[in-house]
Amino acid sequence: MTTSGFIGSGDIGSTVARLAVAVGHDVVLSHSRGPECLADVVDDLGLQARAATASEAARDGDVVVTIPLCNYLQVPTEELRGKIVIHTMNYYPQRDANIGQLDDESTTSSALLQVHLPDSKVVKAFNNIFFAHLAALPRITGAEDRSALAIAGDDHDAKKVVSEFLDEIGYDTVDLGPLWQGWCTQPDTAAYGVMYALNPQAWGQGARPTSAVAVAQRAATSRRLRDLPAGAIDGGDHAPQIS
Ligand SMILES: NC(=O)c1ccc[n+]([C@@H]2O[C@H](COP(=O)([O-])OP(=O)(O)OC[C@H]3O[C@@H](n4cnc5c(N)ncnc54)[C@H](OP(=O)(O)O)[C@@H]3O)[C@@H](O)[C@H]2O)c1
């Protein structure tokens, strides 16, 4: 990934964009309003950033979709054909309104996006880290206190690209397995956000480095607590892969 398009440039979008710019990437930011409303953010990020419409951002490079889940059907489809789409979105009924298939757990937020983007390679990432922790925890490759982020996706090559991107911006990767396994870092699971917080009761009070082993353990705890079939807990392809 050298140019990253952002559909959504709020807390998470602008934080990932800042990390990407810091390692020399160009970024194209968009949101739900006209590009001119992003002038302050783009000025702050510097010459490697520009603002565009969501369709234009979708055309430029691989793409990070980081908007409220309730708006996922507004994500452009044609422009994203064949592309890697990193998705950060969580389901919050109080914000997104109730989505029956998520309430009855017959699908996942990632699967909904993948159905909307059948020709894209969706990879879930960044969904379980508070944006301020994401901004605070990048470290150089090999640093003792380097943190890891979880990813999930069905396309091996796409996950490799995302993992390389994470490495560039300062993080190790824990591969949770297929896209549907992304549920184990969703809100209300053991692997959601809290592990990166210095104070689990007040996430605003600072970030705590969290190793790949710790992330993998938390994800395994999520699975155990949901009492999934044995094969889905630790077995075969579904065992978290650390890199
Ligand atoms: N905040 C976190 O720490 C965090 C952490 C992990 C995951 N997440 C998840 O990541 C997603 C983004 O969270 P956030 O906190 O960054 O949200 P946010 O600060 O509210 O920003 C949302 C962004 O999405 C844009 N947007 C909304 N609808 C859009 C559409 N149809 N097309 C293009 N852009 C659209 C908004 O643009 P306008 O301003 O023009 O409406 C805004 O730039 C959410 O699903 C959230 O659950 C958040």
Coordinates of C-alpha atoms and ligand atoms in Angstrom, one line a residue:
M1 CA 0.0 0.0 0.0
T2 CA 1.5 3.4 -1.0
T3 CA -1.6 5.5 -1.5
S4 CA -4.4 4.9 0.9
G5 CA -8.0 6.2 0.3
F6 CA -10.1 6.9 3.4
I7 CA -13.9 6.6 3.3
G8 CA -14.5 8.3 6.7
S9 CA -12.0 10.7 8.2
G10 CA -13.1 11.0 11.8
D11 CA -11.2 9.8 14.9
I12 CA -10.0 6.5 13.4
G13 CA -9.7 7.5 9.8
S14 CA -7.6 10.6 10.5
T15 CA -5.4 8.7 13.0
V16 CA -4.6 5.9 10.6
A17 CA -4.0 8.5 7.9
R18 CA -1.6 10.3 10.2
L19 CA 0.3 7.1 10.9
A20 CA 0.5 6.4 7.1
V21 CA 1.7 9.9 6.3
A22 CA 4.4 9.6 9.0
V23 CA 5.9 6.6 7.1
G24 CA 5.8 8.3 3.7
H25 CA 2.4 7.3 2.3
D26 CA 0.1 9.5 0.3
V27 CA -3.5 9.6 1.7
V28 CA -6.8 10.7 0.1
L29 CA -9.4 11.6 2.7
S30 CA -13.1 11.7 2.3
H31 CA -16.2 12.0 4.5
S32 CA -19.9 12.4 4.0
R33 CA -19.7 16.1 3.1
G34 CA -17.8 18.0 0.5
P35 CA -14.0 17.7 0.4
E36 CA -13.6 21.4 1.2
C37 CA -14.8 20.6 4.8
L38 CA -11.7 18.5 5.3
A39 CA -9.3 21.4 4.7
D40 CA -8.1 21.7 8.3
V41 CA -7.4 18.0 8.6
V42 CA -5.6 17.9 5.2
D43 CA -3.6 21.0 6.0
D44 CA -2.5 19.5 9.3
L45 CA -1.4 16.3 7.6
G46 CA 0.7 18.2 5.1
L47 CA 1.6 17.7 1.4
Q48 CA 1.0 14.0 1.3
A49 CA -2.7 14.4 2.1
R50 CA -5.5 15.6 -0.1
A51 CA -9.3 15.7 0.2
A52 CA -11.7 14.1 -2.3
T53 CA -15.2 12.7 -2.6
A54 CA -15.7 9.2 -1.3
S55 CA -15.8 7.8 -4.9
E56 CA -12.5 9.5 -5.7
A57 CA -10.9 8.2 -2.5
A58 CA -12.2 4.7 -3.3
R59 CA -10.5 4.9 -6.7
D60 CA -7.0 5.9 -5.3
G61 CA -5.1 2.9 -4.0
D62 CA -6.3 0.5 -1.3
V63 CA -9.0 1.8 0.9
V64 CA -9.8 2.1 4.6
V65 CA -13.6 2.2 5.3
T66 CA -14.1 3.8 8.6
I67 CA -17.6 5.2 9.0
P68 CA -20.5 4.4 11.3
L69 CA -21.7 0.9 10.4
C70 CA -25.2 2.1 9.7
N71 CA -23.9 3.8 6.6
Y72 CA -22.1 0.8 5.1
L73 CA -24.5 0.6 2.1
Q74 CA -23.3 4.0 1.0
V75 CA -19.8 2.8 0.4
P76 CA -19.1 2.9 -3.3
T77 CA -18.9 -0.6 -4.9
E78 CA -17.7 -0.2 -8.5
E79 CA -14.6 1.8 -7.6
L80 CA -13.6 -0.9 -5.0
R81 CA -13.7 -3.9 -7.3
G82 CA -10.6 -6.0 -6.9
K83 CA -9.3 -3.9 -4.1
I84 CA -8.3 -4.4 -0.5
V85 CA -10.7 -2.8 1.8
I86 CA -9.7 -2.4 5.4
H87 CA -12.8 -2.2 7.6
T88 CA -12.7 -0.8 11.1
M89 CA -16.4 -0.7 11.8
N90 CA -18.1 -1.8 15.0
Y91 CA -21.8 -2.4 15.6
Y92 CA -23.4 -0.1 18.2
P93 CA -27.2 -0.4 18.1
Q94 CA -27.5 2.9 20.0
R95 CA -25.7 4.6 17.2
D96 CA -26.4 2.3 14.2
A97 CA -30.0 1.3 15.1
N98 CA -30.8 -2.4 15.4
I99 CA -29.6 -4.6 12.6
G100 CA -31.5 -7.9 13.0
Q101 CA -28.8 -10.2 11.5
L102 CA -26.3 -8.8 14.0
D103 CA -28.6 -8.9 16.9
D104 CA -29.4 -12.6 16.3
E105 CA -25.7 -13.2 15.5
S106 CA -26.5 -14.9 12.2
T107 CA -23.8 -12.8 10.5
T108 CA -21.0 -10.3 11.3
S109 CA -20.5 -6.7 10.5
S110 CA -17.6 -7.8 8.2
A111 CA -19.7 -10.2 6.3
L112 CA -22.3 -7.5 5.7
L113 CA -19.7 -5.3 4.2
Q114 CA -18.3 -8.2 2.2
V115 CA -21.7 -8.9 0.7
H116 CA -22.0 -5.3 -0.2
L117 CA -18.6 -5.4 -1.8
P118 CA -18.5 -8.9 -3.4
D119 CA -15.6 -8.1 -5.6
S120 CA -13.4 -6.5 -2.9
K121 CA -11.0 -8.2 -0.5
V122 CA -12.3 -7.1 2.9
V123 CA -9.9 -7.3 5.9
K124 CA -11.0 -6.3 9.3
A125 CA -8.5 -4.2 11.3
F126 CA -8.3 -1.4 13.8
N127 CA -11.8 -2.1 15.1
N128 CA -10.7 -3.0 18.7
I129 CA -8.3 -0.2 19.5
F130 CA -9.3 3.3 20.8
F131 CA -8.0 5.9 18.3
A132 CA -5.9 7.7 21.0
H133 CA -4.2 4.4 21.9
L134 CA -3.6 3.7 18.2
A135 CA -1.9 7.1 17.9
A136 CA 0.2 6.5 21.0
L137 CA 1.5 2.9 20.6
P138 CA 3.4 2.7 17.3
R139 CA 7.0 1.4 17.7
I140 CA 9.8 0.4 15.3
T141 CA 10.0 -3.2 14.2
G142 CA 11.5 -5.4 16.8
A143 CA 11.0 -2.9 19.7
E144 CA 10.4 -4.8 23.0
D145 CA 7.3 -2.8 23.8
R146 CA 5.7 -3.1 20.3
S147 CA 2.0 -3.7 20.3
A148 CA 0.0 -5.9 17.9
L149 CA -3.3 -5.4 16.1
A150 CA -5.7 -8.2 15.1
I151 CA -6.8 -8.7 11.5
A152 CA -9.3 -11.1 9.9
G153 CA -10.0 -11.8 6.3
D154 CA -10.6 -14.5 3.6
D155 CA -7.9 -13.4 1.2
H156 CA -4.4 -14.5 2.2
D157 CA -2.6 -12.1 -0.1
A158 CA -4.7 -9.1 1.1
K159 CA -4.0 -10.0 4.7
K160 CA -0.3 -10.1 3.8
V161 CA -0.5 -6.6 2.4
V162 CA -2.4 -5.3 5.4
S163 CA 0.1 -6.9 7.7
E164 CA 3.0 -5.2 5.9
F165 CA 1.1 -1.9 6.2
L166 CA 0.7 -2.4 10.0
D167 CA 4.3 -3.2 10.3
E168 CA 5.2 0.0 8.5
I169 CA 3.1 2.1 10.7
G170 CA 4.4 0.5 13.9
Y171 CA 2.5 -2.6 14.8
D172 CA 2.8 -6.4 14.8
T173 CA -0.1 -8.4 13.5
V174 CA -2.2 -11.2 14.9
D175 CA -4.1 -13.0 12.1
L176 CA -7.4 -14.3 13.6
G177 CA -8.2 -16.3 10.5
P178 CA -11.1 -16.0 8.1
L179 CA -13.2 -12.8 8.0
W180 CA -16.0 -14.2 10.1
Q181 CA -13.5 -14.7 13.0
G182 CA -13.3 -10.9 13.3
W183 CA -16.3 -11.2 15.7
C184 CA -13.9 -12.1 18.5
T185 CA -12.6 -8.6 18.7
Q186 CA -16.0 -6.9 18.5
P187 CA -17.5 -4.8 21.3
D188 CA -18.5 -6.9 24.3
T189 CA -15.7 -9.4 23.8
A190 CA -12.6 -10.0 25.9
A191 CA -10.4 -8.7 23.0
Y192 CA -12.2 -5.4 22.6
G193 CA -10.1 -2.3 23.4
V194 CA -9.5 -2.7 27.1
M195 CA -6.2 -4.4 26.7
Y196 CA -4.6 -1.3 25.2
A197 CA -5.8 1.0 28.0
L198 CA -3.6 2.0 30.8
N199 CA -6.7 2.4 32.9
P200 CA -9.5 0.0 31.8
Q201 CA -12.0 2.3 33.6
A202 CA -10.8 5.5 31.8
W203 CA -9.5 4.8 28.3
G204 CA -8.6 8.5 27.9
Q205 CA -5.9 8.2 30.6
G206 CA -3.2 6.6 28.4
A207 CA -2.2 3.6 26.4
R208 CA -0.5 0.3 27.4
P209 CA 1.7 -1.6 25.0
T210 CA 0.1 -5.0 24.2
S211 CA 2.1 -7.8 22.6
A212 CA 0.9 -10.2 19.9
V213 CA 0.8 -13.0 22.5
A214 CA -1.5 -10.9 24.7
V215 CA -3.8 -10.1 21.8
A216 CA -4.0 -13.7 20.7
Q217 CA -4.8 -14.8 24.2
R218 CA -7.6 -12.2 24.5
A219 CA -9.0 -13.4 21.2
A220 CA -8.9 -17.0 22.4
T221 CA -10.7 -16.0 25.6
S222 CA -13.4 -14.3 23.5
R223 CA -13.9 -17.6 21.7
R224 CA -14.0 -19.7 24.9
L225 CA -16.5 -17.4 26.5
R226 CA -18.8 -17.8 23.5
D227 CA -18.6 -21.6 23.8
L228 CA -17.9 -22.2 20.1
P229 CA -17.3 -25.6 18.8
A230 CA -13.8 -26.9 19.5
G231 CA -12.6 -26.5 15.9
A232 CA -13.4 -22.9 16.0
I233 CA -11.6 -22.2 19.2
D234 CA -8.0 -23.2 18.7
G235 CA -7.9 -25.6 15.8
G236 CA -6.2 -25.6 12.4
D237 CA -6.5 -22.5 10.3
H238 CA -8.5 -20.7 13.0
A239 CA -5.6 -20.6 15.4
P240 CA -4.4 -16.9 15.7
Q241 CA -1.2 -16.5 13.7
I242 CA 1.3 -14.0 15.1
S243 CA 3.7 -12.0 13.0
Ligands
LIG1 N1 -13.3 6.0 17.7 C1 -12.6 4.9 17.9 O1 -11.6 4.9 18.8 C2 -12.9 3.7 17.1 C3 -12.0 2.6 17.3 C4 -12.2 1.4 16.5 C5 -13.2 1.4 15.6 N2 -14.0 2.4 15.5 C6 -15.1 2.3 14.5 O2 -14.6 2.9 13.3 C7 -15.7 3.6 12.6 C8 -15.4 5.1 12.6 O3 -15.3 5.6 13.9 P1 -14.8 7.0 14.3 O4 -14.8 7.1 15.8 O5 -13.6 7.4 13.5 O6 -16.1 7.9 13.8 P2 -16.3 9.4 13.6 O7 -15.2 10.2 14.3 O8 -17.7 9.7 13.9 O9 -16.0 9.6 12.1 C9 -16.9 9.0 11.1 C10 -16.4 9.5 9.7 O10 -17.2 8.8 8.8 C11 -17.7 9.8 7.8 N3 -18.9 9.3 7.2 C12 -20.1 9.0 7.7 N4 -20.9 8.5 6.8 C13 -20.2 8.5 5.6 C14 -20.5 8.1 4.3 N5 -21.7 7.6 4.0 N6 -19.5 8.2 3.3 C15 -18.3 8.7 3.6 N7 -18.0 9.1 4.9 C16 -18.9 9.0 5.9 C17 -17.9 11.0 8.7 O11 -18.1 12.1 7.8 P3 -18.9 13.4 8.3 O12 -18.2 14.0 9.4 O13 -19.0 14.2 7.0 O14 -20.3 12.8 8.7 C18 -16.7 11.0 9.5 O15 -15.6 11.5 8.8 C19 -16.9 3.3 13.4 O16 -17.6 2.2 12.8 C20 -16.4 2.9 14.8 O17 -17.3 2.0 15.4 C21 -13.9 3.6 16.2

